[in-house]
mmCIF file of N, CA, C and O in Angstrom:
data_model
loop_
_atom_site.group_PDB
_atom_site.id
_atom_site.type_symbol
_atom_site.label_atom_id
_atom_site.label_comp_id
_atom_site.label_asym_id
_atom_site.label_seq_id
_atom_site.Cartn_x
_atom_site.Cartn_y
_atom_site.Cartn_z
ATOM 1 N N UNK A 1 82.292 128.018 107.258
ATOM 2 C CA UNK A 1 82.015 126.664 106.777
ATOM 3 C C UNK A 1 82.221 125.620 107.858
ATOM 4 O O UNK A 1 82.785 125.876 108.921
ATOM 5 N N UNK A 2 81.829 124.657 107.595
ATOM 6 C CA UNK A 2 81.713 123.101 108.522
ATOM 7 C C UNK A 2 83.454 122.728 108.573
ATOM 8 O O UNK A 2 84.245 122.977 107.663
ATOM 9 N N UNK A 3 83.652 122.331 109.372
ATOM 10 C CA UNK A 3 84.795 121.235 109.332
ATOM 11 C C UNK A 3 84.459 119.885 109.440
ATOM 12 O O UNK A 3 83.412 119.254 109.591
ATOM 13 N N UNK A 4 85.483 119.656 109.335
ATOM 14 C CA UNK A 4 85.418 117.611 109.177
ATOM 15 C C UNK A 4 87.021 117.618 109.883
ATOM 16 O O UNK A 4 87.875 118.499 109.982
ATOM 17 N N UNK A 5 86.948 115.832 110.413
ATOM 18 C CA UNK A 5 87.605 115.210 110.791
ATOM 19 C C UNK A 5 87.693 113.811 110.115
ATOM 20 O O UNK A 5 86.702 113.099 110.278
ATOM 21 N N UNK A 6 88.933 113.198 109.232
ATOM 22 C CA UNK A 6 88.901 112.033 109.334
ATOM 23 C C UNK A 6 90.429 111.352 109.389
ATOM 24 O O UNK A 6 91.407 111.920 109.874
ATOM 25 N N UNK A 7 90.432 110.287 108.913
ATOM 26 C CA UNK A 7 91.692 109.747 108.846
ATOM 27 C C UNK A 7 91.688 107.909 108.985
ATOM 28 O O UNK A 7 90.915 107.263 108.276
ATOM 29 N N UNK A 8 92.525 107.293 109.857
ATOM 30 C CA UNK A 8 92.576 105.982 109.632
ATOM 31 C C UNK A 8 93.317 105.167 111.239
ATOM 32 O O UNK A 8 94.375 105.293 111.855
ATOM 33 N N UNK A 9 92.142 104.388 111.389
ATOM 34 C CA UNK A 9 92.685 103.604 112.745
ATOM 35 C C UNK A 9 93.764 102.544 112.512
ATOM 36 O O UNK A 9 93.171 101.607 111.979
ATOM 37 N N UNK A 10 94.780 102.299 112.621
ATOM 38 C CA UNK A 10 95.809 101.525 112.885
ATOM 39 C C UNK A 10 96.633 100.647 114.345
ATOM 40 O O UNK A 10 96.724 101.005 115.519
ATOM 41 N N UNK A 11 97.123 99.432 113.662
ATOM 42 C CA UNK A 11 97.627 99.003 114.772
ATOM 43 C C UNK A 11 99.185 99.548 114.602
ATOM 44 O O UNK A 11 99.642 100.263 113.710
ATOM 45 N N UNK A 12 99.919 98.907 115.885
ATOM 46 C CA UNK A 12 101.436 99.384 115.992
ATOM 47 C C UNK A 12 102.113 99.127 114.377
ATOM 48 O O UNK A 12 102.751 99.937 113.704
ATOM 49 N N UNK A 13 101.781 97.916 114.086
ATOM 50 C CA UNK A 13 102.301 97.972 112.869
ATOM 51 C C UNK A 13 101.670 98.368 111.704
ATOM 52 O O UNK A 13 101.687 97.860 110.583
ATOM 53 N N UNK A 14 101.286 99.042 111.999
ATOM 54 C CA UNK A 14 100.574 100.469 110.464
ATOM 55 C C UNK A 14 99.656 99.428 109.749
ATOM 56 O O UNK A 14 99.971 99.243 108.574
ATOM 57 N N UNK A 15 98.655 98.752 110.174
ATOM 58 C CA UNK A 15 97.779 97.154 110.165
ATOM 59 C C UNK A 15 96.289 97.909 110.456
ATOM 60 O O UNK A 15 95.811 98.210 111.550
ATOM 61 N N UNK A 16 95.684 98.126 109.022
ATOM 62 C CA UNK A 16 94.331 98.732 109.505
ATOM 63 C C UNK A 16 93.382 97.931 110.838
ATOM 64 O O UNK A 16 93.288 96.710 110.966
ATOM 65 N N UNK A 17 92.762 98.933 111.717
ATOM 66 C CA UNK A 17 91.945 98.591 112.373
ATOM 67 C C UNK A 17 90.600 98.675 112.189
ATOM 68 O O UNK A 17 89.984 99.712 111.942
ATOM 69 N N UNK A 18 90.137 97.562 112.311
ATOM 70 C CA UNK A 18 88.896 97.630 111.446
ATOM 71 C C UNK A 18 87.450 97.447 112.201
ATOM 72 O O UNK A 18 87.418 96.375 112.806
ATOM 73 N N UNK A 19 86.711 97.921 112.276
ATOM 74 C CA UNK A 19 85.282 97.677 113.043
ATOM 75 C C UNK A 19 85.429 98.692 114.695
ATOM 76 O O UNK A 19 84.579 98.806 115.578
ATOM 77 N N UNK A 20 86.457 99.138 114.641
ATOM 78 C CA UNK A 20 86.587 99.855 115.855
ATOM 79 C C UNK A 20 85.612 100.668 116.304
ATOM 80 O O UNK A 20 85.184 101.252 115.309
ATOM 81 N N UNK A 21 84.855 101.130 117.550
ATOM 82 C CA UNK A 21 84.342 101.939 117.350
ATOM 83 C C UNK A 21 84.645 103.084 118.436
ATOM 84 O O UNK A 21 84.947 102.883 119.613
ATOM 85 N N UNK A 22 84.466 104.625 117.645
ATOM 86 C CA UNK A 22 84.779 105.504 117.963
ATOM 87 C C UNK A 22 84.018 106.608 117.988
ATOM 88 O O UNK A 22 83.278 107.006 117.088
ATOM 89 N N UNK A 23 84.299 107.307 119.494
ATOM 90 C CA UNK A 23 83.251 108.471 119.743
ATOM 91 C C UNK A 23 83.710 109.756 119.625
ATOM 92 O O UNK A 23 84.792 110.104 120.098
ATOM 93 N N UNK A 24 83.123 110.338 119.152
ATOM 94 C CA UNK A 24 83.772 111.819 119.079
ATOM 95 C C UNK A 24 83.080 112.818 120.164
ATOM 96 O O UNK A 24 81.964 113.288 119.940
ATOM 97 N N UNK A 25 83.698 113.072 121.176
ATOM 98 C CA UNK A 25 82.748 114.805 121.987
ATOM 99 C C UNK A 25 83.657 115.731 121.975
ATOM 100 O O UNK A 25 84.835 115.720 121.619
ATOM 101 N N UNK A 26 82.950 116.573 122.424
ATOM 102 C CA UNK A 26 83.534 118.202 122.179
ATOM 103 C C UNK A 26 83.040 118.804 123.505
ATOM 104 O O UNK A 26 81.824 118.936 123.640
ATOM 105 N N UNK A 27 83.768 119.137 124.381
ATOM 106 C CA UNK A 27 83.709 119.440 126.418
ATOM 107 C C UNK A 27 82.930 118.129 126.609
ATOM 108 O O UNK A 27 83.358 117.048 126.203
ATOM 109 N N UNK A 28 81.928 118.265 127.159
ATOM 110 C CA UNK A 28 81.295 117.270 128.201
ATOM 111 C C UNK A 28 80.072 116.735 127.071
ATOM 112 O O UNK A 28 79.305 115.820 127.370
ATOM 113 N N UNK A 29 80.014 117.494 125.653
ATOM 114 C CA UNK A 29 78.773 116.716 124.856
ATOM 115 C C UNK A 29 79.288 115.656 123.991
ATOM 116 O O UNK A 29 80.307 115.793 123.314
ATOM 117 N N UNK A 30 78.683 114.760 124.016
ATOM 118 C CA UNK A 30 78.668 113.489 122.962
ATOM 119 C C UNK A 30 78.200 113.719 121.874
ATOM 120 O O UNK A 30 77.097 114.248 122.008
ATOM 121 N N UNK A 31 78.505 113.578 120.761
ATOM 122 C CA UNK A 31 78.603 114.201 119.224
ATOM 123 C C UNK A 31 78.001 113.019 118.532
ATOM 124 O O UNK A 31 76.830 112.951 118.158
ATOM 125 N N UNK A 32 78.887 112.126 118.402
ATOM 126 C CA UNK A 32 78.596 110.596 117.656
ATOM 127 C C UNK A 32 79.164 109.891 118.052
ATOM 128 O O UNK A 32 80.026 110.285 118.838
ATOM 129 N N UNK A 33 79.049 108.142 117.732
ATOM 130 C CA UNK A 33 79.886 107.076 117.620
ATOM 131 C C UNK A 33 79.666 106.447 116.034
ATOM 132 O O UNK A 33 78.623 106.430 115.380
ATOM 133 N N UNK A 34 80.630 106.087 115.765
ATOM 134 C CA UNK A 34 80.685 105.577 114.626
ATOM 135 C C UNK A 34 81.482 104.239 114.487
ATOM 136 O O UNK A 34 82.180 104.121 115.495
ATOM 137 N N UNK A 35 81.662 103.133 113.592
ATOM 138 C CA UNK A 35 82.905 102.219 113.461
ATOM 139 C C UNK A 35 83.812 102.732 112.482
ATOM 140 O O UNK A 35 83.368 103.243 111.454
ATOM 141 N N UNK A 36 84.701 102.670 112.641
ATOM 142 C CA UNK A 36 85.866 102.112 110.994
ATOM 143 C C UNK A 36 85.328 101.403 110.281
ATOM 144 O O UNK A 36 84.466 100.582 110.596
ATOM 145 N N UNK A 37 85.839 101.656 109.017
ATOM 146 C CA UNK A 37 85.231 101.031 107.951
ATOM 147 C C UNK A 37 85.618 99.868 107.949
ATOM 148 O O UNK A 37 86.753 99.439 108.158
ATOM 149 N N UNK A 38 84.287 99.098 107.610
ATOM 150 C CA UNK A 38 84.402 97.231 107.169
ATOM 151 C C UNK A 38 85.218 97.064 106.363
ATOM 152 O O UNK A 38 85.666 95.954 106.651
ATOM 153 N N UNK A 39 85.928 97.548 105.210
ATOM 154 C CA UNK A 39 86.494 97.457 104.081
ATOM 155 C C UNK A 39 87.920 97.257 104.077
ATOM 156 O O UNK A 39 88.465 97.156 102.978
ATOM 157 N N UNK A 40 88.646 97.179 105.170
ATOM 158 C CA UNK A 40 89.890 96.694 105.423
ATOM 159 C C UNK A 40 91.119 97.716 105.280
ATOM 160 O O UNK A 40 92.287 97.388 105.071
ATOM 161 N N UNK A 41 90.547 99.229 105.460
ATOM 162 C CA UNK A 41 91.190 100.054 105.571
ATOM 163 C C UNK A 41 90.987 101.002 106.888
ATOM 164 O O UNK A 41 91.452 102.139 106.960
ATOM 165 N N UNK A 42 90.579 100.663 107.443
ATOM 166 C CA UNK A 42 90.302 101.422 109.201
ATOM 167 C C UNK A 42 90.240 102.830 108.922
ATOM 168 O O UNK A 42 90.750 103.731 109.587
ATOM 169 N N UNK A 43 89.424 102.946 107.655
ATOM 170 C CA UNK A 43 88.634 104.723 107.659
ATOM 171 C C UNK A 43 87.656 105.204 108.458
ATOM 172 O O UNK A 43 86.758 104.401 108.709
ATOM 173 N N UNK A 44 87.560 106.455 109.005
ATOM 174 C CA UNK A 44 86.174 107.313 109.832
ATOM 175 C C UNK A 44 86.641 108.111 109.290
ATOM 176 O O UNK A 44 87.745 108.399 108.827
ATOM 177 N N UNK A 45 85.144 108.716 109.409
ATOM 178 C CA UNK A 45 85.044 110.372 108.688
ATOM 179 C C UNK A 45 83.627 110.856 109.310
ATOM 180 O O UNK A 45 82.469 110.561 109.016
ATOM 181 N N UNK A 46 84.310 111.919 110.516
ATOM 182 C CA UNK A 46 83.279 113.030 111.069
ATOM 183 C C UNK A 46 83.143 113.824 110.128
ATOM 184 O O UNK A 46 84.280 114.094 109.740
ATOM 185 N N UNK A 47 82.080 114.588 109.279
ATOM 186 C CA UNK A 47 81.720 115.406 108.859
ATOM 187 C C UNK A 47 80.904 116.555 109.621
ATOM 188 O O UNK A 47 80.406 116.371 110.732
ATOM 189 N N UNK A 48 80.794 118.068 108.728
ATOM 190 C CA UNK A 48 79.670 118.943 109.508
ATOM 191 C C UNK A 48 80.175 119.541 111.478
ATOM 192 O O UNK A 48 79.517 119.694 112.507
ATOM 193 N N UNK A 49 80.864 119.616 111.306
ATOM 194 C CA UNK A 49 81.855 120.348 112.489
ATOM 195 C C UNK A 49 81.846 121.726 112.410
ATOM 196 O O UNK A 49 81.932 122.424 111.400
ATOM 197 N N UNK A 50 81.731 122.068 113.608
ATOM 198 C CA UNK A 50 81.713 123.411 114.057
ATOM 199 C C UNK A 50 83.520 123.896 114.545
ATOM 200 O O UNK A 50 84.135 122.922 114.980
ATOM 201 N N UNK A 51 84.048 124.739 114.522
ATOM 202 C CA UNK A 51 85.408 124.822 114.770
ATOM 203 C C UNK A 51 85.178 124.726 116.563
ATOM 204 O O UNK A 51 84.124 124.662 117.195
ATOM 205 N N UNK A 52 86.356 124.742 116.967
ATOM 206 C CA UNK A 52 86.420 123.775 118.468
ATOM 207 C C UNK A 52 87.666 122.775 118.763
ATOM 208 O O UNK A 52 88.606 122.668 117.976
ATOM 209 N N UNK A 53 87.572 122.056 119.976
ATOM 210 C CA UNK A 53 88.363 121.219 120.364
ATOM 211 C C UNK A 53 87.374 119.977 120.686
ATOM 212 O O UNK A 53 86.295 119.931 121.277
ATOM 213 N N UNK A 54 88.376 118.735 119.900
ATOM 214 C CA UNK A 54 87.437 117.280 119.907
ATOM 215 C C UNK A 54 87.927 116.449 120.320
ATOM 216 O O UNK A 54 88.924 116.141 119.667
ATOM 217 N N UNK A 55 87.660 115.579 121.524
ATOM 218 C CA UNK A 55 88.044 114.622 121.198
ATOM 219 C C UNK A 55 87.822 113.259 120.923
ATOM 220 O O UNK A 55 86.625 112.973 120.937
ATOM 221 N N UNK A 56 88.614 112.292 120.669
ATOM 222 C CA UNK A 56 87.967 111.243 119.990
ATOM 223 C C UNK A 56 88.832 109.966 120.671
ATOM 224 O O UNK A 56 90.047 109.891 120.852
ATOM 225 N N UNK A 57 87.814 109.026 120.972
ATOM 226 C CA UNK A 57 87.869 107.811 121.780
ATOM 227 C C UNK A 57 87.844 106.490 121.271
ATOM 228 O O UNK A 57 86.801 105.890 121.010
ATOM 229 N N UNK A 58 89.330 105.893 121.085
ATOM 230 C CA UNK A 58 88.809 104.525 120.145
ATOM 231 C C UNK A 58 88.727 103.238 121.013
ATOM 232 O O UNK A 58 89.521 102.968 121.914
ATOM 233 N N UNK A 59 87.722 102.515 120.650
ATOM 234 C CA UNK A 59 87.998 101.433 121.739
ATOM 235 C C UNK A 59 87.475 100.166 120.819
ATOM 236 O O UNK A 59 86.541 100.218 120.019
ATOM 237 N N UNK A 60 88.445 98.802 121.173
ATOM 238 C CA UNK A 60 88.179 97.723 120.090
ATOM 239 C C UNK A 60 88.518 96.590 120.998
ATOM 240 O O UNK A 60 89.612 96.625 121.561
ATOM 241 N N UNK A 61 87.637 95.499 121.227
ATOM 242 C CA UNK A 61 87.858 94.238 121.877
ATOM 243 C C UNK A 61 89.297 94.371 121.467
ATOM 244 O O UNK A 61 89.842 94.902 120.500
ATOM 245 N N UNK A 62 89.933 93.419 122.989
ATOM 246 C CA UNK A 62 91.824 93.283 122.507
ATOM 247 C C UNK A 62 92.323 94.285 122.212
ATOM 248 O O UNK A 62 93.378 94.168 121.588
ATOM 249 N N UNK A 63 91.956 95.330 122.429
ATOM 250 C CA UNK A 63 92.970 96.782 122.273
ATOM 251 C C UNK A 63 92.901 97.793 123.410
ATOM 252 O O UNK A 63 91.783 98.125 123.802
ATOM 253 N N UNK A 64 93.968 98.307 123.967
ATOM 254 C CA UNK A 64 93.598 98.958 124.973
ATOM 255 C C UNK A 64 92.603 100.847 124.043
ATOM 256 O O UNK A 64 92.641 101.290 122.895
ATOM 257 N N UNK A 65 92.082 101.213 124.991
ATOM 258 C CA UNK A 65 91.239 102.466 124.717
ATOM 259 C C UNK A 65 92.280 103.412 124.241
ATOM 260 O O UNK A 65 93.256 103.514 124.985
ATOM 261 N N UNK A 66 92.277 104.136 123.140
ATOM 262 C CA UNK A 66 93.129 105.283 122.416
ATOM 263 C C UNK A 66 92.202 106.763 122.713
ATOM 264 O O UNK A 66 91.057 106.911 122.285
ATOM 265 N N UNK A 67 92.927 107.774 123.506
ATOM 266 C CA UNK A 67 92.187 108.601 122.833
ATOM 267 C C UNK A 67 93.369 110.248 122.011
ATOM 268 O O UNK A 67 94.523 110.616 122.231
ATOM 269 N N UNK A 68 92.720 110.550 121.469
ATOM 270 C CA UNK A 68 93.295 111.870 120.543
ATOM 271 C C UNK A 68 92.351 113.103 120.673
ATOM 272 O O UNK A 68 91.141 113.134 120.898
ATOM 273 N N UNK A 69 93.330 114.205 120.448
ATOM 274 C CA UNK A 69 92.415 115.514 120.843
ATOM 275 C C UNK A 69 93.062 116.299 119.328
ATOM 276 O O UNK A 69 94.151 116.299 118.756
ATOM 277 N N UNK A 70 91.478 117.042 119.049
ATOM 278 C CA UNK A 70 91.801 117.544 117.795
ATOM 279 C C UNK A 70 91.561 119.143 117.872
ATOM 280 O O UNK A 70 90.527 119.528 118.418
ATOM 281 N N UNK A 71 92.296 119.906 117.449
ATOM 282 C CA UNK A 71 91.673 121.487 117.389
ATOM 283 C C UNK A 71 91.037 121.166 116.184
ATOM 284 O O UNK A 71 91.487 120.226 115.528
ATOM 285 N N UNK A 72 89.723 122.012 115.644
ATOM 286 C CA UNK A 72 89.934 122.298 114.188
ATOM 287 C C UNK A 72 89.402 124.051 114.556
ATOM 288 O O UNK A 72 88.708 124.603 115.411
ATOM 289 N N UNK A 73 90.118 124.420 113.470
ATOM 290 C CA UNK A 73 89.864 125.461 112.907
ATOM 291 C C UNK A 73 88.678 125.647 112.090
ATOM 292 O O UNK A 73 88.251 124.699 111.431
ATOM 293 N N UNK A 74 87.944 127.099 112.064
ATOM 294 C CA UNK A 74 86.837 126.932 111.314
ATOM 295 C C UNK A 74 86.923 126.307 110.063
ATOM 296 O O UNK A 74 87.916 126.572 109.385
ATOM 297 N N UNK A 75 85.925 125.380 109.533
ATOM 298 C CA UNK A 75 85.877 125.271 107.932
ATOM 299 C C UNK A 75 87.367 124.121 107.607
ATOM 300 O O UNK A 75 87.619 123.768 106.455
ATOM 301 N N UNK A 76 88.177 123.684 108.745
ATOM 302 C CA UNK A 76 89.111 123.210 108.476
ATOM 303 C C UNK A 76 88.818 121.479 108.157
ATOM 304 O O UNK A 76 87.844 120.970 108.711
ATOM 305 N N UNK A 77 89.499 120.817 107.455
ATOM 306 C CA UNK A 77 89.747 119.474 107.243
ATOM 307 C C UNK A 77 90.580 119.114 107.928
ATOM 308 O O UNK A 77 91.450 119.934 107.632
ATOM 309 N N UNK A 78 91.261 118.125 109.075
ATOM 310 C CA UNK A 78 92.035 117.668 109.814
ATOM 311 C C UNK A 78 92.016 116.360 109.749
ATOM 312 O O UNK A 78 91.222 115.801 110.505
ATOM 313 N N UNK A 79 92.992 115.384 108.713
ATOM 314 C CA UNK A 79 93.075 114.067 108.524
ATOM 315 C C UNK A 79 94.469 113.996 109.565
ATOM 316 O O UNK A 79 95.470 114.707 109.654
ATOM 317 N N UNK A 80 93.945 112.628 110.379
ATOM 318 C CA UNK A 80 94.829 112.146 111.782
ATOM 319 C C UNK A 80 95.001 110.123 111.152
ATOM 320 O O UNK A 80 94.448 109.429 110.298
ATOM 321 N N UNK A 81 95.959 109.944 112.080
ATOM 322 C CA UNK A 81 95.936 108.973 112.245
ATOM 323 C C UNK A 81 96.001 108.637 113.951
ATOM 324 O O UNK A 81 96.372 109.382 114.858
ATOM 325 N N UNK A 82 95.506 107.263 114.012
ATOM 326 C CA UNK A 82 95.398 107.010 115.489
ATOM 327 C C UNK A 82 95.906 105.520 115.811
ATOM 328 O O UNK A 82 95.093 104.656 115.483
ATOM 329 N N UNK A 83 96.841 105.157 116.266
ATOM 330 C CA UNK A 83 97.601 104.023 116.708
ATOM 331 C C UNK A 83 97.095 103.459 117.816
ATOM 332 O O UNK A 83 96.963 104.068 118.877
ATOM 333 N N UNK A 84 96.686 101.884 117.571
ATOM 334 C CA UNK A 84 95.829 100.899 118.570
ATOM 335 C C UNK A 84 97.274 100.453 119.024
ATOM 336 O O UNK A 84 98.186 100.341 118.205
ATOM 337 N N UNK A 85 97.476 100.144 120.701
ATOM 338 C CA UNK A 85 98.273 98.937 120.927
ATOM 339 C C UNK A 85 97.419 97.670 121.713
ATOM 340 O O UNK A 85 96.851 97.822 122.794
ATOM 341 N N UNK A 86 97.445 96.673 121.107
ATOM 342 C CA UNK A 86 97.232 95.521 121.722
ATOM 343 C C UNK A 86 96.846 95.399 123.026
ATOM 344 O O UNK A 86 97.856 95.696 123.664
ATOM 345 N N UNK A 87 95.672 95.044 124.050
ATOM 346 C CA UNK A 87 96.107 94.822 124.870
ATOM 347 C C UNK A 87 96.918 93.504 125.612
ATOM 348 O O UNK A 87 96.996 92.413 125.046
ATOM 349 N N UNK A 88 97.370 93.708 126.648
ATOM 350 C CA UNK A 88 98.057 92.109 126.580
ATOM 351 C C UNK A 88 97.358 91.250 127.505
ATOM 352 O O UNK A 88 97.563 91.163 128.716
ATOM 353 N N UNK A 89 96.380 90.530 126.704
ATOM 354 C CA UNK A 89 95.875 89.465 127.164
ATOM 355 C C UNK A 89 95.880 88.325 127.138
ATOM 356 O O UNK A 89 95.110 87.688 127.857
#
């Protein structure tokens, strides 16, 4: 079966991040970009995944670049969270 990836962008203080946008690749291929959800809860959700190693790149005006690396397992669901810090500008 497919795996998925999702979960919720946040700032330091657990403060959804919202409109972020984030790329997902897997080695050297580019998969998607997507935003966080408009809705004031800083949701993404990769669907349709092949098992592998991912990783995922958040980047948001005023925030420095986040990135996270995900195994999934075949067929697996892997909900993450990912912490923005500010940049200081």
């Amino acid at each position: 079966g497919k795996g998925k990836i999702s979960g919720h962008i946040l700032d330091t203080e657990g403060e959804p991040v919202d409109e972020a946008k984030i790329r997902l690749k897997r080695g050297k291929k580019k998969l998607k970009t997507i935003l966080s959800d408009m809705n004031g809860n800083g949701f993404f959700e990769f669907g349709g995944l092949e098992a592998g190693q991912y990783k995922i790149f958040v980047t948001k005006k005023s925030y420095k670049r986040t990135t996270e690396t995900v195994l999934l397992e075949e067929g697996e669901e892997e909900e993450i969270e990912i912490h923005m810090k500010k940049s200081k500008k």
